[in-house]
PDB file of C-alpha atoms in Angstrom:
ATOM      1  CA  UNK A   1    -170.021  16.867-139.725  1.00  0.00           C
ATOM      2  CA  UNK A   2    -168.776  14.301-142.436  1.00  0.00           C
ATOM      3  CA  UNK A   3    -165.059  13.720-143.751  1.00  0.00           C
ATOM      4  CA  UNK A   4    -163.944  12.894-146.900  1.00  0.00           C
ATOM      5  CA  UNK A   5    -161.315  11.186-147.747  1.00  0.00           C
ATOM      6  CA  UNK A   6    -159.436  11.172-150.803  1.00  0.00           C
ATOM      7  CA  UNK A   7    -156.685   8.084-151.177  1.00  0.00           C
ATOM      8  CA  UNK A   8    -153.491   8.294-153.129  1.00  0.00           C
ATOM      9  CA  UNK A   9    -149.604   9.408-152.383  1.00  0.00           C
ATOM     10  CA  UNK A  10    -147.699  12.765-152.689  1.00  0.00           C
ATOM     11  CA  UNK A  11    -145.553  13.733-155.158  1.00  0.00           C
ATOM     12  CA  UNK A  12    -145.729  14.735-158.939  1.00  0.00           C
ATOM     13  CA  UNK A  13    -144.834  11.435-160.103  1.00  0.00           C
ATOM     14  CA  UNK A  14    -148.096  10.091-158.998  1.00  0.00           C
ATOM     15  CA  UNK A  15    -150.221  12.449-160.673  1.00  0.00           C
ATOM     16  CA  UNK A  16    -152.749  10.679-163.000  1.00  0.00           C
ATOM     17  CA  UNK A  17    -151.730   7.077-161.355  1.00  0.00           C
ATOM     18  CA  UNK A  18    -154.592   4.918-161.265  1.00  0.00           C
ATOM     19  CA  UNK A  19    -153.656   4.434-156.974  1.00  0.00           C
ATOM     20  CA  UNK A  20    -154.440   8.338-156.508  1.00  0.00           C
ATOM     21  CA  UNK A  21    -158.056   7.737-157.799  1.00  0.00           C
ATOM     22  CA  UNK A  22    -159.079   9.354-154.958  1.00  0.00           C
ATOM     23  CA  UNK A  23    -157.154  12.324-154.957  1.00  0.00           C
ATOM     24  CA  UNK A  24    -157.962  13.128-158.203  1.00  0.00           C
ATOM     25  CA  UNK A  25    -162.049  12.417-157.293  1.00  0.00           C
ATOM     26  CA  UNK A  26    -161.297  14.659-154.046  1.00  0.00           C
ATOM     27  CA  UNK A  27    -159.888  17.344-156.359  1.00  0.00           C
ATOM     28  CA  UNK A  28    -163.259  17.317-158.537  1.00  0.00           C
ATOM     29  CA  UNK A  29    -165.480  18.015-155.771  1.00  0.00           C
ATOM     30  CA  UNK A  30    -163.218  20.597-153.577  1.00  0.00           C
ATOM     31  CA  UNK A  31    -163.433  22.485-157.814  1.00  0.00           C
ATOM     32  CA  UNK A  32    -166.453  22.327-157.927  1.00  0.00           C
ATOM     33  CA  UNK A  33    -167.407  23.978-154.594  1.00  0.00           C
ATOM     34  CA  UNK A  34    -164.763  26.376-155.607  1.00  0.00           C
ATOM     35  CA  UNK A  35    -163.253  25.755-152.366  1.00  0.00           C
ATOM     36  CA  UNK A  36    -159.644  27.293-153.202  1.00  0.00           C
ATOM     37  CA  UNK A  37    -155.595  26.208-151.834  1.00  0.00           C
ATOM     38  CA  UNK A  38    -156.239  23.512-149.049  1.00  0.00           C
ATOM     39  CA  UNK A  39    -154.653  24.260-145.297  1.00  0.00           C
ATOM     40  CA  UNK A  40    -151.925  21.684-144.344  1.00  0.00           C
ATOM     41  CA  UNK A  41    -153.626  20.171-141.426  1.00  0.00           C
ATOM     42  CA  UNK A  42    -154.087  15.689-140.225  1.00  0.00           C
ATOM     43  CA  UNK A  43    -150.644  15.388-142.325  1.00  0.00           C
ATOM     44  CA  UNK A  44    -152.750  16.372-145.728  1.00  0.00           C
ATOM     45  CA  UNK A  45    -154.400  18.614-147.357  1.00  0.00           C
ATOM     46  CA  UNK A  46    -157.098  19.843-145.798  1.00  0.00           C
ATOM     47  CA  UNK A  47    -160.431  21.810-146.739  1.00  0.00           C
ATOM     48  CA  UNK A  48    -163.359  23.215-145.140  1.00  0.00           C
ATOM     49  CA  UNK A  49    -165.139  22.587-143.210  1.00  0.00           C
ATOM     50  CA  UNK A  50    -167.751  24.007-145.521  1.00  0.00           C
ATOM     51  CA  UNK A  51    -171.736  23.725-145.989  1.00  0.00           C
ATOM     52  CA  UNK A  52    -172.381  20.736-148.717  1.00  0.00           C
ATOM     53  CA  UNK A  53    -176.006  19.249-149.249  1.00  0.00           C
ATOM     54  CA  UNK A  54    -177.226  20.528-145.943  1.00  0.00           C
ATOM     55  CA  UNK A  55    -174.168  19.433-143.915  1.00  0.00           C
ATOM     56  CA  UNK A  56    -170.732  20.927-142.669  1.00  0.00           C
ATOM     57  CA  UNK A  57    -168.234  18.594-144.725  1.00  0.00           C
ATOM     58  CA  UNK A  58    -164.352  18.632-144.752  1.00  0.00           C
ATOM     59  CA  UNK A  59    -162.088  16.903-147.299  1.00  0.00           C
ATOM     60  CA  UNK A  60    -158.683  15.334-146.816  1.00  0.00           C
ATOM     61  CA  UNK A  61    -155.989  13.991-149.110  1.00  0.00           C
ATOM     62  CA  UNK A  62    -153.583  12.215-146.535  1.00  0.00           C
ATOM     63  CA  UNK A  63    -149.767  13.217-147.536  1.00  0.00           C
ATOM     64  CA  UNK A  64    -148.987   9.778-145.628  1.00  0.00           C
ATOM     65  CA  UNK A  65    -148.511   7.836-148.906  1.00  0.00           C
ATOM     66  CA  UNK A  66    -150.902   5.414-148.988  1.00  0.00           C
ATOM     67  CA  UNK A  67    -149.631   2.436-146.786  1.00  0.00           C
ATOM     68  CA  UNK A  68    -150.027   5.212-143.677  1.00  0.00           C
ATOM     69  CA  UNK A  69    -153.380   6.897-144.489  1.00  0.00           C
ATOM     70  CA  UNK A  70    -154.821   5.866-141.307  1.00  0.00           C
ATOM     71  CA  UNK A  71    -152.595   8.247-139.507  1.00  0.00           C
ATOM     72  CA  UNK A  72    -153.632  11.254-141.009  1.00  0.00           C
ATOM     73  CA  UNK A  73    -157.601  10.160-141.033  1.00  0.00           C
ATOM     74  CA  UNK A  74    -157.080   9.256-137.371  1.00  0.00           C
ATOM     75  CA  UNK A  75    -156.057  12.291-136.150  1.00  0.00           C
ATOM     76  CA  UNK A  76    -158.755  14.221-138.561  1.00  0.00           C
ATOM     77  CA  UNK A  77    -161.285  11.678-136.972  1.00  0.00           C
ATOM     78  CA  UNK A  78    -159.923  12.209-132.923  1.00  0.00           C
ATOM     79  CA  UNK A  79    -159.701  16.145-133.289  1.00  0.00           C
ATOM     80  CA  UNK A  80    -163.024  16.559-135.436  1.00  0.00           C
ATOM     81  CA  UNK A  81    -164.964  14.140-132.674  1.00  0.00           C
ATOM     82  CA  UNK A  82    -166.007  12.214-136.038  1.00  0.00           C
ATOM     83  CA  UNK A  83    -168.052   8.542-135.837  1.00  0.00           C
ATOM     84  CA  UNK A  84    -166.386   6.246-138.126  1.00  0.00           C
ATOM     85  CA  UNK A  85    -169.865   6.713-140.365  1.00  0.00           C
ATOM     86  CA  UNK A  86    -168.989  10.080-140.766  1.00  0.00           C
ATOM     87  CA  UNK A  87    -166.283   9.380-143.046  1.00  0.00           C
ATOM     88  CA  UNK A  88    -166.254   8.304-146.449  1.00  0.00           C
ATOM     89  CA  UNK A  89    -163.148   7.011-147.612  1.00  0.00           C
ATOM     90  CA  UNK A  90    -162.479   7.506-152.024  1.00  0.00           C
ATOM     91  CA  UNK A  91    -159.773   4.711-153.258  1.00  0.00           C
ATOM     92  CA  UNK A  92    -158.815   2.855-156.252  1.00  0.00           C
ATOM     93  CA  UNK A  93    -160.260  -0.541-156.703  1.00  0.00           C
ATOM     94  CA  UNK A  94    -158.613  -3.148-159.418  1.00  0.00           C
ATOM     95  CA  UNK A  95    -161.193  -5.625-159.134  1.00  0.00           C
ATOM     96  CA  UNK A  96    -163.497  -3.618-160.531  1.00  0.00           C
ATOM     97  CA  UNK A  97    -163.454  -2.681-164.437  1.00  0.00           C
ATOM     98  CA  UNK A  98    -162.366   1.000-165.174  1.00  0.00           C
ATOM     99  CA  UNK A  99    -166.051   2.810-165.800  1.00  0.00           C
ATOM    100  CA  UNK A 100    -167.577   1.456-162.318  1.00  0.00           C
ATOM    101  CA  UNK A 101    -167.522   2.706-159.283  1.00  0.00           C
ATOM    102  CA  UNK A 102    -168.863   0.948-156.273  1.00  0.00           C
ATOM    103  CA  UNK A 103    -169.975   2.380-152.554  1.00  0.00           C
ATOM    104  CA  UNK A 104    -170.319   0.400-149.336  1.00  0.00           C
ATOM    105  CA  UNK A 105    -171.157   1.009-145.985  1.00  0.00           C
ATOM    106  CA  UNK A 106    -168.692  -1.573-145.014  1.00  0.00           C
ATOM    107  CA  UNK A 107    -166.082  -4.683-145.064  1.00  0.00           C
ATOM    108  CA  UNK A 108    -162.716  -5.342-145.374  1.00  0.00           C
ATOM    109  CA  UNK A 109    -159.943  -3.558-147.356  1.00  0.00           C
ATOM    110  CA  UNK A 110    -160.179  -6.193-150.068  1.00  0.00           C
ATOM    111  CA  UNK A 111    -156.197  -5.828-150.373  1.00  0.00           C
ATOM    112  CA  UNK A 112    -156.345  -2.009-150.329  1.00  0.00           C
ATOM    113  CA  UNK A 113    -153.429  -0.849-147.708  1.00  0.00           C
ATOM    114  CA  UNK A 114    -154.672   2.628-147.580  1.00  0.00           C
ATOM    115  CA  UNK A 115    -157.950   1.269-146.442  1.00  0.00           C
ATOM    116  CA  UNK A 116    -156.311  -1.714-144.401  1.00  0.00           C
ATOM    117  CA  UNK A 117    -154.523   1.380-142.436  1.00  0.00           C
ATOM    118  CA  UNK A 118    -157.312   3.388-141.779  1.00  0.00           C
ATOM    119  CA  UNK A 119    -159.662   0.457-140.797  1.00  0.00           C
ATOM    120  CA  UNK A 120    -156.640  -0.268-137.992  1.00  0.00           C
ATOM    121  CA  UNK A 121    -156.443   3.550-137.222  1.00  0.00           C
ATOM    122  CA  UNK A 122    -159.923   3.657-136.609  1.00  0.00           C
ATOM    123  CA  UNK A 123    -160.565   0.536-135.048  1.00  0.00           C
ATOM    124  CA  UNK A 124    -163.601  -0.537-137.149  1.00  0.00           C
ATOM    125  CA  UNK A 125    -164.842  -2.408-140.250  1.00  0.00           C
ATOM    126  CA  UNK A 126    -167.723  -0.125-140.501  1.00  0.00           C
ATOM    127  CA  UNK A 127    -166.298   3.031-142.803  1.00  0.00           C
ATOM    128  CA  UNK A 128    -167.658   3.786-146.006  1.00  0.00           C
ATOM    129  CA  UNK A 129    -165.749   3.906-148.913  1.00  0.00           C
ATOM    130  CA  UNK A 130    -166.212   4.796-152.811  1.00  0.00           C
ATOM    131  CA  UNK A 131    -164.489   2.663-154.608  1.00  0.00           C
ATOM    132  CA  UNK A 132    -163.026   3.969-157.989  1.00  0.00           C
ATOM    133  CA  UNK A 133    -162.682   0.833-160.488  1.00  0.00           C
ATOM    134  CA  UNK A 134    -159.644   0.849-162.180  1.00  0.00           C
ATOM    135  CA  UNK A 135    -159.745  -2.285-163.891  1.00  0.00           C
ATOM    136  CA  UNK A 136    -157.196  -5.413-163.102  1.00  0.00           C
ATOM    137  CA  UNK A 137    -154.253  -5.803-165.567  1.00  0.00           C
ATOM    138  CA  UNK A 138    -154.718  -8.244-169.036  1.00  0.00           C
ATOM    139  CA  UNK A 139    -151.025  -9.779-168.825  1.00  0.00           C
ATOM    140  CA  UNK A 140    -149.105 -10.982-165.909  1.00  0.00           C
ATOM    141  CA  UNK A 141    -147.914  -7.429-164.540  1.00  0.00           C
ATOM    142  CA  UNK A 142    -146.864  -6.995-161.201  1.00  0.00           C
ATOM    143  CA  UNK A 143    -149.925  -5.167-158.984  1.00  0.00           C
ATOM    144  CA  UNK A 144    -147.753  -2.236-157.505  1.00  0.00           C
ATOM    145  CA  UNK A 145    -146.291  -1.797-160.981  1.00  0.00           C
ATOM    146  CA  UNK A 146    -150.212  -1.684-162.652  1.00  0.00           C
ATOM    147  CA  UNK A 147    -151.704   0.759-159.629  1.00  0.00           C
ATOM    148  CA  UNK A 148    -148.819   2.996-159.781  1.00  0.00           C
ATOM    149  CA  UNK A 149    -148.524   3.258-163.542  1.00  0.00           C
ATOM    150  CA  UNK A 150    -150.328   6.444-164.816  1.00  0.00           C
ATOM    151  CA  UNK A 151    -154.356   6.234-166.094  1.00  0.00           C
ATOM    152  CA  UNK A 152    -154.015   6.179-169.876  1.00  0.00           C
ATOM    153  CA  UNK A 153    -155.316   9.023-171.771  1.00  0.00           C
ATOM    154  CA  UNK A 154    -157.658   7.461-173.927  1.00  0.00           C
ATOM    155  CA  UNK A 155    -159.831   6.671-169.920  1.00  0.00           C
ATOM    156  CA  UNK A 156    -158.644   9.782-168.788  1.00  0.00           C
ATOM    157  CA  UNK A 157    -160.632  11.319-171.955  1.00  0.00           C
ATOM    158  CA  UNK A 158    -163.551   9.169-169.872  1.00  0.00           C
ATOM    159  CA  UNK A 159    -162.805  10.540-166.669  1.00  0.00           C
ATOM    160  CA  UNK A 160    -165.268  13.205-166.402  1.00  0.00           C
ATOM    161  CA  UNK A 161    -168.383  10.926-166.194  1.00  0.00           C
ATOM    162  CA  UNK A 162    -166.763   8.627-163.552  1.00  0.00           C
ATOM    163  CA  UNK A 163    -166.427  12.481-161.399  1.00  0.00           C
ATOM    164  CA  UNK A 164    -169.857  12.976-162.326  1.00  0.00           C
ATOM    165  CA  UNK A 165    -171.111   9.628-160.548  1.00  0.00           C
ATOM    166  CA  UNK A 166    -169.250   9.905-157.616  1.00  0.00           C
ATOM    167  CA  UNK A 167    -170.689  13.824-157.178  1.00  0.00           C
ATOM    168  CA  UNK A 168    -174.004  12.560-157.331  1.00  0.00           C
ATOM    169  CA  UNK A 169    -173.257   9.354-154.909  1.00  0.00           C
ATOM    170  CA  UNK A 170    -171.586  11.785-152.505  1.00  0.00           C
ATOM    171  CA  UNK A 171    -174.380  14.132-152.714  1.00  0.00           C
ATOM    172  CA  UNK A 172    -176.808  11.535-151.948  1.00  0.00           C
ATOM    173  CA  UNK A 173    -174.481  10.100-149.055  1.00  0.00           C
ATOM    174  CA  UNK A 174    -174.569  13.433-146.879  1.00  0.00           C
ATOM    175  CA  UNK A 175    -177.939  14.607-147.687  1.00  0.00           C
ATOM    176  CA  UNK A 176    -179.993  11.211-147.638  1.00  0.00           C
ATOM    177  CA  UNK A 177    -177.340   8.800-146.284  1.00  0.00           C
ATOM    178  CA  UNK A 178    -175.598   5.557-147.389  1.00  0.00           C
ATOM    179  CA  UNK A 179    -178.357   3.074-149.131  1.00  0.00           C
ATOM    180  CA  UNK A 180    -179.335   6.263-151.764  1.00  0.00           C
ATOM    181  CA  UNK A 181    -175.447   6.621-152.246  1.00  0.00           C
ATOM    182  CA  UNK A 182    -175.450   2.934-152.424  1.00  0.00           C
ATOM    183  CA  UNK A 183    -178.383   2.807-155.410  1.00  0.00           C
ATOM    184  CA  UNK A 184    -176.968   5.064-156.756  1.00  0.00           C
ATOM    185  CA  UNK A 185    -173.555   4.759-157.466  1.00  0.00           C
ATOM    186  CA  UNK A 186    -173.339   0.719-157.287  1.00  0.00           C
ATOM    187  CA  UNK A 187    -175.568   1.337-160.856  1.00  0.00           C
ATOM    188  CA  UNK A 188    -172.711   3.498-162.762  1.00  0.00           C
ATOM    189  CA  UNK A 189    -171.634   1.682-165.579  1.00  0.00           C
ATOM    190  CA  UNK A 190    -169.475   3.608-168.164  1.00  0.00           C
ATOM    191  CA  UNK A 191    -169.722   2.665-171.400  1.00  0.00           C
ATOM    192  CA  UNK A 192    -165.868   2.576-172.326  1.00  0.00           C
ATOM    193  CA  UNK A 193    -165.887   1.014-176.169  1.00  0.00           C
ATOM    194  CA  UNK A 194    -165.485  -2.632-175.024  1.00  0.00           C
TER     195      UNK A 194
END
């Protein structure tokens, strides 16, 4: 079975922030396998698990906030009997440029504390993640401030191609595993206007 995990915090004021990248790219794919109202189960949302690509899959949005994802993926991971490569983790990145999206089998949470808790919760470097770029701020702007402020609408009129790309990298991560995911998505560049 494979898990995946969709990073971001609860609440309606952080819908559309550029830190719930993942919820939003969990949202897309649980859509587009029609897969309904989630069950509240791991402290998150929870669906499945359901047949994707050839493989039972599940997908959880931790209701943690993000400092404390590791809890809920912990638990999903213990009670599901999951291997740490079974779950791929979906956050935000700001070092990379809004339009990109990058994969990796593993490595350190690069300053991401939704990753930092679930690498600690799981005990392990090795977890892949998707990493959404959401681009670094131009002016001195505090970094909580700039991942909590709200994806502006003239990327959010972009968005659709960035779910696209990380369809087809998940896709290729449960049916063919992590270096097709990796070719593929690592090669996603948006063309944004700049």
């Amino acid at each position: 079975m494979k898990l995946i995990v969709g990073l971001g915090n609860p609440g309606y004021q952080y819908a559309w922030t550029r830190h719930n990248a993942g919820w939003i790219i969990v949202d897309s794919f649980v859509a587009r396998l029609g897969l309904g109202e989630p069950r509240i189960k791991f402290r998150g949302s929870f669906w499945g698990p359901v047949l994707c690509c050839g493989e039972k899959t599940a997908f959880l949005e931790p209701h943690t906030y993000m400092n404390l994802s590791g809890l809920s993926v912990g638990e999903a991971a213990r009670y599901q009997n999951l291997e740490a490569s079974d779950i791929l983790v979906i956050s935000d990145d700001v070092a990379l440029p809004f339009g990109r999206i990058r994969m990796r089998r593993s490595g350190s949470a690069g300053g991401q504390n939704g990753l930092r808790s679930i690498i600690g919760a799981l005990g392990t470097l090795d977890i892949p993640r998707l990493r959404i770029g959401v681009g670094a701020p131009d002016a001195p702007v505090d970094l909580a401030d700039w991942v909590l402020g709200k994806i502006p609408p003239a990327q959010r009129r972009l968005w659709g191609a960035i779910e696209d790309a990380a369809w087809e990298a998940l896709k290729l991560w449960i049916s063919e595993g992590i270096d097709a995911a990796m070719s593929k998505a690592n090669g996603f560049r948006l063309d944004v206007g700049e």
